[in-house]
Amino acid sequence: MTASTPTLTAWDHAKFAGVMCQTLTTLLTSVLTAGFRGESGASSYKRHVIYQTFRTFTRTNTTKQAQAAAGTSIDAYNAFVTKNGLKAEVVDLANNTRGAWLGDKSADTIILWLHGGGYALPLGVGHLQLIHELMLAGRSKDRNVSCFFLEYDLAPEGVYPRQLTQAAAALQYLTTTAGIPPSRIILAGDSAGGNLSLGLLSHLLHPHPSIAPVSLATPLKGVVLVSPWVTFDQSAAAMKANAYKDLLDGLVLKRWSDAFMGEAAVDNYNTPLAAGGEWWKGLPVGEVLVLAGTDEVFVGDVGAFVGHLKVHNGNKMEVVVAKGEAHDMPVLDYLLGFAPGEQTQAFHKWVLERA
């Protein structure tokens, strides 16, 4: 079935009021103490206040509460296109899945975006605004870019490998039903969407035993990985060193990853870091962009994964690790009201140079 929003009980609403009280308390405390954060805190006063408040909010509420408040990915999409006076086009895909177009499907370059959110949260305004700004910038440079957003099932209702099945259906739709050559498609994903993007690339290289194969006539134009979630293990040094510099919380990551995995075992599709360099030989993409921030808890794991990917793909990779930036900044710059940072600018530049 297509995505739906959980229904909250009266008790759920009462507990959510408590969540908001704790979050407001953290906000007020952070405003007073952020000036004394030291080197262990975020790179600016504003970031420290926002990140600490966000960590409290995600840690104290439940996934059910968060999903009820956020709505579905298509809800977010419909609200965005209505607000911005854009054309809405929602598409029914195979496997009871939906996707949505932002822009014209005849564009020279099509981005297939697999959104982040820990497999627990839907597409958000940050994702949509990032792509909308990219499209506007492209028009000023005579570069025609559009995007197809996948709405995949969120955990715990949807568990691995359900989301990979849906991602494969989205790519199959683009290349077969929509008739778009792979050479015009850039696969992109942030955080959990980066995990899913890598799962899809693994499926192209080594078809998952429970998912129908997807065959490409030519390689994809490229892939963009924004702070990809490459392992659910939290033993990397950066998980501790950057715990108060980033907006992600280890307990929340554990909750989200457990919900996504269900009873499944770790494998190369759900944990890209588990795959060695040989696994990625013959990667069916023209070029690769990897983005991360020095202050994010994933930076060490992303670096280790990049080492694996470079074994056979180093000549087509660009890696940007932005100083002082935290997790998933190209999306969060727009969500949180920051000026476009190094990662966001690198993303726009990389895509438009290839559009």
mmCIF file of C-alpha atoms in Angstrom:
data_model
loop_
_atom_site.group_PDB
_atom_site.id
_atom_site.type_symbol
_atom_site.label_atom_id
_atom_site.label_comp_id
_atom_site.label_asym_id
_atom_site.label_seq_id
_atom_site.Cartn_x
_atom_site.Cartn_y
_atom_site.Cartn_z
ATOM 1 C CA MET A 1 0.000 0.000 0.000
ATOM 2 C CA THR A 2 1.069 3.623 -0.476
ATOM 3 C CA ALA A 3 2.428 5.674 2.402
ATOM 4 C CA SER A 4 0.033 6.825 5.110
ATOM 5 C CA THR A 5 0.256 8.930 8.261
ATOM 6 C CA PRO A 6 -0.097 7.287 11.703
ATOM 7 C CA THR A 7 -3.101 8.286 13.813
ATOM 8 C CA LEU A 8 -2.284 9.592 17.280
ATOM 9 C CA THR A 9 -4.360 8.760 20.348
ATOM 10 C CA ALA A 10 -5.224 11.316 23.028
ATOM 11 C CA TRP A 11 -2.369 9.873 25.089
ATOM 12 C CA ASP A 12 0.025 10.304 22.165
ATOM 13 C CA HIS A 13 -0.969 13.961 21.931
ATOM 14 C CA ALA A 14 -0.454 14.415 25.662
ATOM 15 C CA LYS A 15 3.009 12.868 25.471
ATOM 16 C CA PHE A 16 3.856 15.083 22.507
ATOM 17 C CA ALA A 17 3.066 18.122 24.628
ATOM 18 C CA GLY A 18 5.685 16.835 27.058
ATOM 19 C CA VAL A 19 8.152 16.469 24.187
ATOM 20 C CA MET A 20 7.611 20.089 23.219
ATOM 21 C CA CYS A 21 8.140 21.221 26.819
ATOM 22 C CA GLN A 22 11.476 19.379 26.990
ATOM 23 C CA THR A 23 12.479 20.746 23.604
ATOM 24 C CA LEU A 24 11.640 24.324 24.622
ATOM 25 C CA THR A 25 13.628 23.884 27.832
ATOM 26 C CA THR A 26 16.644 22.719 25.828
ATOM 27 C CA LEU A 27 16.261 25.666 23.461
ATOM 28 C CA LEU A 28 16.259 28.187 26.280
ATOM 29 C CA THR A 29 19.168 26.495 28.044
ATOM 30 C CA SER A 30 21.165 26.342 24.819
ATOM 31 C CA VAL A 31 20.642 30.040 24.152
ATOM 32 C CA LEU A 32 22.171 30.788 27.546
ATOM 33 C CA THR A 33 25.038 28.293 27.409
ATOM 34 C CA ALA A 34 26.050 28.117 23.723
ATOM 35 C CA GLY A 35 28.597 30.879 24.207
ATOM 36 C CA PHE A 36 30.556 28.509 26.462
ATOM 37 C CA ARG A 37 30.382 25.469 24.164
ATOM 38 C CA GLY A 38 34.149 25.259 23.557
ATOM 39 C CA GLU A 39 35.752 23.127 20.856
ATOM 40 C CA SER A 40 33.444 20.182 21.522
ATOM 41 C CA GLY A 41 30.400 22.158 20.378
ATOM 42 C CA ALA A 42 29.079 23.154 16.965
ATOM 43 C CA SER A 43 30.984 25.566 14.742
ATOM 44 C CA SER A 44 28.778 28.589 15.493
ATOM 45 C CA TYR A 45 26.483 29.844 18.235
ATOM 46 C CA LYS A 46 23.388 29.498 16.029
ATOM 47 C CA ARG A 47 24.284 25.994 14.904
ATOM 48 C CA HIS A 48 24.951 24.864 18.472
ATOM 49 C CA VAL A 49 21.540 26.081 19.648
ATOM 50 C CA ILE A 50 19.689 24.515 16.714
ATOM 51 C CA TYR A 51 21.552 21.198 16.794
ATOM 52 C CA GLN A 52 21.175 20.712 20.541
ATOM 53 C CA THR A 53 17.474 21.524 20.343
ATOM 54 C CA PHE A 54 17.021 19.153 17.403
ATOM 55 C CA ARG A 55 18.787 16.326 19.259
ATOM 56 C CA THR A 56 16.444 16.740 22.221
ATOM 57 C CA PHE A 57 13.369 16.809 19.996
ATOM 58 C CA THR A 58 14.275 13.653 18.077
ATOM 59 C CA ARG A 59 15.395 11.823 21.218
ATOM 60 C CA THR A 60 12.260 12.553 23.267
ATOM 61 C CA ASN A 61 9.517 12.028 20.701
ATOM 62 C CA THR A 62 8.485 8.731 19.157
ATOM 63 C CA THR A 63 8.683 7.765 15.509
ATOM 64 C CA LYS A 64 4.889 7.592 15.452
ATOM 65 C CA GLN A 65 4.609 11.161 16.752
ATOM 66 C CA ALA A 66 7.206 12.439 14.286
ATOM 67 C CA GLN A 67 5.521 10.754 11.320
ATOM 68 C CA ALA A 68 2.086 12.035 12.319
ATOM 69 C CA ALA A 69 3.425 15.582 12.566
ATOM 70 C CA ALA A 70 5.330 15.419 9.275
ATOM 71 C CA GLY A 71 2.728 13.708 7.084
ATOM 72 C CA THR A 72 3.784 11.754 4.006
ATOM 73 C CA SER A 73 6.359 12.581 1.372
ATOM 74 C CA ILE A 74 3.594 13.297 -1.136
ATOM 75 C CA ASP A 75 1.938 15.611 1.411
ATOM 76 C CA ALA A 76 5.176 17.609 1.628
ATOM 77 C CA TYR A 77 5.526 17.627 -2.147
ATOM 78 C CA ASN A 78 1.953 18.810 -2.738
ATOM 79 C CA ALA A 79 2.314 21.607 -0.195
ATOM 80 C CA PHE A 80 5.578 22.750 -1.784
ATOM 81 C CA VAL A 81 4.372 22.843 -5.379
ATOM 82 C CA THR A 82 1.173 24.623 -4.341
ATOM 83 C CA LYS A 83 3.088 27.263 -2.377
ATOM 84 C CA ASN A 84 5.498 27.863 -5.249
ATOM 85 C CA GLY A 85 2.959 27.734 -8.074
ATOM 86 C CA LEU A 86 4.556 24.687 -9.687
ATOM 87 C CA LYS A 87 3.005 21.858 -11.657
ATOM 88 C CA ALA A 88 2.215 18.751 -9.604
ATOM 89 C CA GLU A 89 2.667 15.299 -11.095
ATOM 90 C CA VAL A 90 2.417 12.257 -8.832
ATOM 91 C CA VAL A 91 3.071 8.891 -10.468
ATOM 92 C CA ASP A 92 1.940 5.428 -9.391
ATOM 93 C CA LEU A 93 4.813 2.966 -9.738
ATOM 94 C CA ALA A 94 5.059 -0.798 -9.456
ATOM 95 C CA ASN A 95 5.004 -2.441 -6.019
ATOM 96 C CA ASN A 96 2.378 -0.043 -4.583
ATOM 97 C CA THR A 97 4.804 2.842 -4.700
ATOM 98 C CA ARG A 98 4.559 6.491 -5.704
ATOM 99 C CA GLY A 99 6.921 9.152 -6.919
ATOM 100 C CA ALA A 100 6.599 12.803 -7.854
ATOM 101 C CA TRP A 101 8.095 15.070 -10.492
ATOM 102 C CA LEU A 102 9.591 18.478 -9.805
ATOM 103 C CA GLY A 103 10.212 19.941 -13.227
ATOM 104 C CA ASP A 104 9.864 18.653 -16.764
ATOM 105 C CA LYS A 105 10.634 15.002 -17.466
ATOM 106 C CA SER A 106 12.061 16.069 -20.840
ATOM 107 C CA ALA A 107 14.920 17.901 -19.090
ATOM 108 C CA ASP A 108 18.447 17.126 -20.229
ATOM 109 C CA THR A 109 19.355 15.870 -16.750
ATOM 110 C CA ILE A 110 17.013 13.964 -14.443
ATOM 111 C CA ILE A 111 17.833 13.488 -10.765
ATOM 112 C CA LEU A 112 16.360 10.447 -9.034
ATOM 113 C CA TRP A 113 16.334 11.594 -5.405
ATOM 114 C CA LEU A 114 16.108 9.098 -2.558
ATOM 115 C CA HIS A 115 15.463 11.169 0.554
ATOM 116 C CA GLY A 116 17.009 10.881 3.988
ATOM 117 C CA GLY A 117 15.366 10.870 7.391
ATOM 118 C CA GLY A 118 16.646 7.702 9.014
ATOM 119 C CA TYR A 119 14.139 5.603 7.037
ATOM 120 C CA ALA A 120 11.694 6.997 9.619
ATOM 121 C CA LEU A 121 10.927 10.504 8.338
ATOM 122 C CA PRO A 122 9.505 11.565 4.963
ATOM 123 C CA LEU A 123 10.673 13.905 2.259
ATOM 124 C CA GLY A 124 10.863 17.448 3.613
ATOM 125 C CA VAL A 125 10.897 21.036 2.474
ATOM 126 C CA GLY A 126 14.706 21.075 2.676
ATOM 127 C CA HIS A 127 14.962 18.423 -0.045
ATOM 128 C CA LEU A 128 12.429 20.165 -2.241
ATOM 129 C CA GLN A 129 13.925 23.629 -1.812
ATOM 130 C CA LEU A 130 17.439 22.341 -2.538
ATOM 131 C CA ILE A 131 16.310 20.937 -5.874
ATOM 132 C CA HIS A 132 14.106 23.922 -6.684
ATOM 133 C CA GLU A 133 17.061 26.287 -6.156
ATOM 134 C CA LEU A 134 19.194 24.008 -8.342
ATOM 135 C CA MET A 135 16.588 24.150 -11.093
ATOM 136 C CA LEU A 136 16.392 27.957 -10.900
ATOM 137 C CA ALA A 137 20.184 28.242 -11.013
ATOM 138 C CA GLY A 138 20.224 25.902 -13.990
ATOM 139 C CA ARG A 139 17.775 28.013 -15.949
ATOM 140 C CA SER A 140 19.992 31.070 -15.516
ATOM 141 C CA LYS A 141 22.846 29.062 -17.073
ATOM 142 C CA ASP A 142 20.724 27.410 -19.776
ATOM 143 C CA ARG A 143 20.928 24.077 -17.945
ATOM 144 C CA ASN A 144 17.680 22.116 -17.793
ATOM 145 C CA VAL A 145 17.437 19.919 -14.687
ATOM 146 C CA SER A 146 14.441 18.212 -13.098
ATOM 147 C CA CYS A 147 13.929 15.692 -10.325
ATOM 148 C CA PHE A 148 11.889 12.595 -9.584
ATOM 149 C CA PHE A 149 11.388 12.046 -5.849
ATOM 150 C CA LEU A 150 10.626 8.540 -4.621
ATOM 151 C CA GLU A 151 8.122 8.101 -1.804
ATOM 152 C CA TYR A 152 9.238 4.923 -0.052
ATOM 153 C CA ASP A 153 7.634 3.180 2.918
ATOM 154 C CA LEU A 154 8.892 4.382 6.283
ATOM 155 C CA ALA A 155 9.982 2.147 9.138
ATOM 156 C CA PRO A 156 8.697 0.436 11.178
ATOM 157 C CA GLU A 157 5.833 -0.265 8.743
ATOM 158 C CA GLY A 158 8.311 -0.779 5.930
ATOM 159 C CA VAL A 159 11.415 -2.828 6.705
ATOM 160 C CA TYR A 160 14.431 -3.862 4.650
ATOM 161 C CA PRO A 161 14.447 -4.760 1.781
ATOM 162 C CA ARG A 162 11.085 -3.081 1.033
ATOM 163 C CA GLN A 163 12.669 0.327 0.348
ATOM 164 C CA LEU A 164 15.234 -1.197 -2.014
ATOM 165 C CA THR A 165 12.415 -2.866 -3.945
ATOM 166 C CA GLN A 166 10.765 0.544 -4.279
ATOM 167 C CA ALA A 167 13.984 2.276 -5.354
ATOM 168 C CA ALA A 168 14.459 -0.351 -8.056
ATOM 169 C CA ALA A 169 10.878 0.274 -9.206
ATOM 170 C CA ALA A 170 11.592 4.014 -9.457
ATOM 171 C CA LEU A 171 14.676 3.503 -11.604
ATOM 172 C CA GLN A 172 12.827 0.975 -13.766
ATOM 173 C CA TYR A 173 10.032 3.509 -14.266
ATOM 174 C CA LEU A 174 12.448 6.223 -15.371
ATOM 175 C CA THR A 175 14.362 4.063 -17.829
ATOM 176 C CA THR A 176 11.460 2.013 -19.192
ATOM 177 C CA THR A 177 8.079 3.706 -18.752
ATOM 178 C CA ALA A 178 9.363 7.281 -19.012
ATOM 179 C CA GLY A 179 11.945 6.248 -21.617
ATOM 180 C CA ILE A 180 14.795 8.258 -20.110
ATOM 181 C CA PRO A 181 18.275 6.992 -21.052
ATOM 182 C CA PRO A 182 20.440 6.170 -18.007
ATOM 183 C CA SER A 183 23.035 8.588 -19.400
ATOM 184 C CA ARG A 184 20.661 11.441 -18.471
ATOM 185 C CA ILE A 185 20.002 10.231 -14.918
ATOM 186 C CA ILE A 186 21.850 11.254 -11.756
ATOM 187 C CA LEU A 187 21.051 9.058 -8.758
ATOM 188 C CA ALA A 188 21.187 11.102 -5.550
ATOM 189 C CA GLY A 189 20.495 10.430 -1.903
ATOM 190 C CA ASP A 190 21.121 12.042 1.450
ATOM 191 C CA SER A 191 21.786 10.206 4.732
ATOM 192 C CA ALA A 192 19.454 7.170 4.729
ATOM 193 C CA GLY A 193 18.772 8.019 1.091
ATOM 194 C CA GLY A 194 22.503 7.701 0.491
ATOM 195 C CA ASN A 195 22.321 4.268 2.076
ATOM 196 C CA LEU A 196 19.439 3.398 -0.237
ATOM 197 C CA SER A 197 21.257 4.804 -3.287
ATOM 198 C CA LEU A 198 24.218 2.570 -2.560
ATOM 199 C CA GLY A 199 21.868 -0.358 -2.042
ATOM 200 C CA LEU A 200 20.425 0.330 -5.484
ATOM 201 C CA LEU A 201 23.893 0.492 -7.041
ATOM 202 C CA SER A 202 24.709 -2.813 -5.340
ATOM 203 C CA HIS A 203 21.518 -4.249 -6.824
ATOM 204 C CA LEU A 204 22.600 -3.122 -10.299
ATOM 205 C CA LEU A 205 25.984 -4.802 -9.823
ATOM 206 C CA HIS A 206 24.824 -7.891 -7.918
ATOM 207 C CA PRO A 207 21.033 -8.355 -8.130
ATOM 208 C CA HIS A 208 19.440 -8.830 -4.716
ATOM 209 C CA PRO A 209 18.045 -12.377 -4.488
ATOM 210 C CA SER A 210 14.536 -11.203 -3.549
ATOM 211 C CA ILE A 211 14.230 -8.220 -5.922
ATOM 212 C CA ALA A 212 13.740 -8.227 -9.688
ATOM 213 C CA PRO A 213 16.930 -7.166 -11.501
ATOM 214 C CA VAL A 214 17.158 -3.785 -13.225
ATOM 215 C CA SER A 215 19.140 -3.723 -16.462
ATOM 216 C CA LEU A 216 20.693 -0.516 -17.794
ATOM 217 C CA ALA A 217 21.560 -0.036 -21.459
ATOM 218 C CA THR A 218 24.293 2.427 -20.467
ATOM 219 C CA PRO A 219 25.761 3.638 -17.167
ATOM 220 C CA LEU A 220 23.985 6.332 -15.179
ATOM 221 C CA LYS A 221 25.298 9.852 -15.692
ATOM 222 C CA GLY A 222 26.364 10.022 -12.065
ATOM 223 C CA VAL A 223 25.614 9.532 -8.405
ATOM 224 C CA VAL A 224 25.605 12.047 -5.554
ATOM 225 C CA LEU A 225 25.970 10.778 -1.991
ATOM 226 C CA VAL A 226 25.242 13.372 0.698
ATOM 227 C CA SER A 227 26.406 12.244 4.157
ATOM 228 C CA PRO A 228 25.548 8.628 3.293
ATOM 229 C CA TRP A 229 24.615 6.341 6.196
ATOM 230 C CA VAL A 230 27.012 3.535 5.314
ATOM 231 C CA THR A 231 26.860 1.503 8.534
ATOM 232 C CA PHE A 232 24.572 1.227 11.540
ATOM 233 C CA ASP A 233 27.508 0.412 13.807
ATOM 234 C CA GLN A 234 28.417 3.340 16.067
ATOM 235 C CA SER A 235 31.957 2.435 17.096
ATOM 236 C CA ALA A 236 33.766 4.951 14.852
ATOM 237 C CA ALA A 237 35.707 7.631 16.736
ATOM 238 C CA ALA A 238 33.744 10.467 15.109
ATOM 239 C CA MET A 239 30.514 9.206 16.656
ATOM 240 C CA LYS A 240 31.860 10.298 20.037
ATOM 241 C CA ALA A 241 34.134 13.157 18.979
ATOM 242 C CA ASN A 242 31.363 14.941 17.062
ATOM 243 C CA ALA A 243 28.449 14.029 19.317
ATOM 244 C CA TYR A 244 27.901 17.664 20.360
ATOM 245 C CA LYS A 245 28.911 19.217 17.036
ATOM 246 C CA ASP A 246 26.249 17.439 14.982
ATOM 247 C CA LEU A 247 22.463 17.352 15.064
ATOM 248 C CA LEU A 248 22.245 13.537 15.003
ATOM 249 C CA ASP A 249 21.803 11.618 18.236
ATOM 250 C CA GLY A 250 23.217 8.112 18.674
ATOM 251 C CA LEU A 251 20.182 6.786 20.544
ATOM 252 C CA VAL A 252 17.879 8.032 17.799
ATOM 253 C CA LEU A 253 20.068 6.497 15.099
ATOM 254 C CA LYS A 254 19.875 3.163 16.926
ATOM 255 C CA ARG A 255 16.088 3.388 17.164
ATOM 256 C CA TRP A 256 15.757 4.217 13.489
ATOM 257 C CA SER A 257 18.195 1.588 12.219
ATOM 258 C CA ASP A 258 16.634 -1.151 14.358
ATOM 259 C CA ALA A 259 13.202 -0.262 12.984
ATOM 260 C CA PHE A 260 14.487 -0.311 9.395
ATOM 261 C CA MET A 261 16.348 -3.601 9.714
ATOM 262 C CA GLY A 262 13.636 -5.522 11.541
ATOM 263 C CA GLU A 263 14.854 -9.114 11.691
ATOM 264 C CA ALA A 264 17.228 -8.772 8.720
ATOM 265 C CA ALA A 265 20.933 -9.500 8.948
ATOM 266 C CA VAL A 266 23.658 -7.081 7.913
ATOM 267 C CA ASP A 267 24.582 -7.451 4.241
ATOM 268 C CA ASN A 268 26.254 -5.440 1.496
ATOM 269 C CA TYR A 269 22.949 -3.934 0.352
ATOM 270 C CA ASN A 270 21.882 -2.452 3.693
ATOM 271 C CA THR A 271 25.385 -1.754 5.020
ATOM 272 C CA PRO A 272 27.594 -0.422 2.198
ATOM 273 C CA LEU A 273 30.653 -0.190 4.442
ATOM 274 C CA ALA A 274 30.526 -3.976 4.838
ATOM 275 C CA ALA A 275 31.302 -4.358 1.129
ATOM 276 C CA GLY A 276 34.968 -4.306 0.190
ATOM 277 C CA GLY A 277 36.491 -2.581 -2.793
ATOM 278 C CA GLU A 278 35.979 -5.529 -5.155
ATOM 279 C CA TRP A 279 32.206 -5.369 -4.647
ATOM 280 C CA TRP A 280 32.132 -1.962 -6.359
ATOM 281 C CA LYS A 281 34.132 -2.986 -9.436
ATOM 282 C CA GLY A 282 32.254 -2.089 -12.609
ATOM 283 C CA LEU A 283 30.097 0.560 -10.908
ATOM 284 C CA PRO A 284 27.566 1.569 -13.609
ATOM 285 C CA VAL A 285 27.903 5.342 -13.225
ATOM 286 C CA GLY A 286 29.902 7.948 -15.094
ATOM 287 C CA GLU A 287 30.946 10.065 -12.109
ATOM 288 C CA VAL A 288 30.552 10.129 -8.326
ATOM 289 C CA LEU A 289 30.263 13.036 -5.881
ATOM 290 C CA VAL A 290 30.502 12.364 -2.133
ATOM 291 C CA LEU A 291 29.712 15.151 0.344
ATOM 292 C CA ALA A 292 30.290 15.197 4.097
ATOM 293 C CA GLY A 293 31.160 17.598 6.910
ATOM 294 C CA THR A 294 34.059 17.494 9.349
ATOM 295 C CA ASP A 295 31.638 17.962 12.260
ATOM 296 C CA GLU A 296 29.239 15.124 11.520
ATOM 297 C CA VAL A 297 29.155 11.836 13.375
ATOM 298 C CA PHE A 298 29.255 9.898 10.092
ATOM 299 C CA VAL A 299 32.438 11.512 8.752
ATOM 300 C CA GLY A 300 34.765 8.669 9.779
ATOM 301 C CA ASP A 301 32.521 5.979 8.328
ATOM 302 C CA VAL A 302 32.052 7.972 5.119
ATOM 303 C CA GLY A 303 35.823 8.288 4.816
ATOM 304 C CA ALA A 304 36.285 4.547 5.270
ATOM 305 C CA PHE A 305 33.634 3.823 2.647
ATOM 306 C CA VAL A 306 35.217 6.264 0.193
ATOM 307 C CA GLY A 307 38.420 4.252 0.559
ATOM 308 C CA HIS A 308 36.590 1.116 -0.542
ATOM 309 C CA LEU A 309 34.853 2.834 -3.436
ATOM 310 C CA LYS A 310 38.084 4.359 -4.724
ATOM 311 C CA VAL A 311 39.725 0.965 -5.260
ATOM 312 C CA HIS A 312 38.127 0.640 -8.706
ATOM 313 C CA ASN A 313 36.426 4.031 -9.122
ATOM 314 C CA GLY A 314 38.921 6.613 -7.927
ATOM 315 C CA ASN A 315 39.339 8.187 -11.358
ATOM 316 C CA LYS A 316 35.669 9.230 -11.491
ATOM 317 C CA MET A 317 35.190 10.406 -7.905
ATOM 318 C CA GLU A 318 35.070 13.827 -6.291
ATOM 319 C CA VAL A 319 34.941 14.017 -2.491
ATOM 320 C CA VAL A 320 34.172 17.186 -0.532
ATOM 321 C CA VAL A 321 34.508 17.206 3.266
ATOM 322 C CA ALA A 322 33.498 20.691 4.382
ATOM 323 C CA LYS A 323 35.178 22.175 7.448
ATOM 324 C CA GLY A 324 32.813 23.086 10.269
ATOM 325 C CA GLU A 325 29.760 21.575 8.593
ATOM 326 C CA ALA A 326 27.548 18.902 10.097
ATOM 327 C CA HIS A 327 25.322 16.150 8.729
ATOM 328 C CA ASP A 328 23.350 16.517 5.482
ATOM 329 C CA MET A 329 23.967 20.238 5.117
ATOM 330 C CA PRO A 330 22.764 20.666 1.504
ATOM 331 C CA VAL A 331 19.285 19.715 2.716
ATOM 332 C CA LEU A 332 19.523 21.296 6.157
ATOM 333 C CA ASP A 333 20.866 24.615 4.882
ATOM 334 C CA TYR A 334 17.418 25.191 3.394
ATOM 335 C CA LEU A 335 15.462 23.535 6.182
ATOM 336 C CA LEU A 336 17.189 25.450 8.989
ATOM 337 C CA GLY A 337 17.709 28.780 7.269
ATOM 338 C CA PHE A 338 21.494 28.750 6.858
ATOM 339 C CA ALA A 339 23.212 30.425 3.934
ATOM 340 C CA PRO A 340 24.285 27.808 1.359
ATOM 341 C CA GLY A 341 27.515 26.297 2.656
ATOM 342 C CA GLU A 342 30.436 24.563 0.984
ATOM 343 C CA GLN A 343 28.606 21.273 0.456
ATOM 344 C CA THR A 344 25.520 22.941 -0.985
ATOM 345 C CA GLN A 345 27.591 25.038 -3.355
ATOM 346 C CA ALA A 346 29.626 21.983 -4.379
ATOM 347 C CA PHE A 347 26.433 20.050 -5.110
ATOM 348 C CA HIS A 348 24.995 22.804 -7.302
ATOM 349 C CA LYS A 349 28.277 23.309 -9.138
ATOM 350 C CA TRP A 350 28.864 19.600 -9.764
ATOM 351 C CA VAL A 351 25.371 18.932 -11.119
ATOM 352 C CA LEU A 352 25.166 22.039 -13.301
ATOM 353 C CA GLU A 353 28.585 21.387 -14.831
ATOM 354 C CA ARG A 354 27.237 18.025 -15.990
ATOM 355 C CA ALA A 355 23.694 19.066 -16.927
#
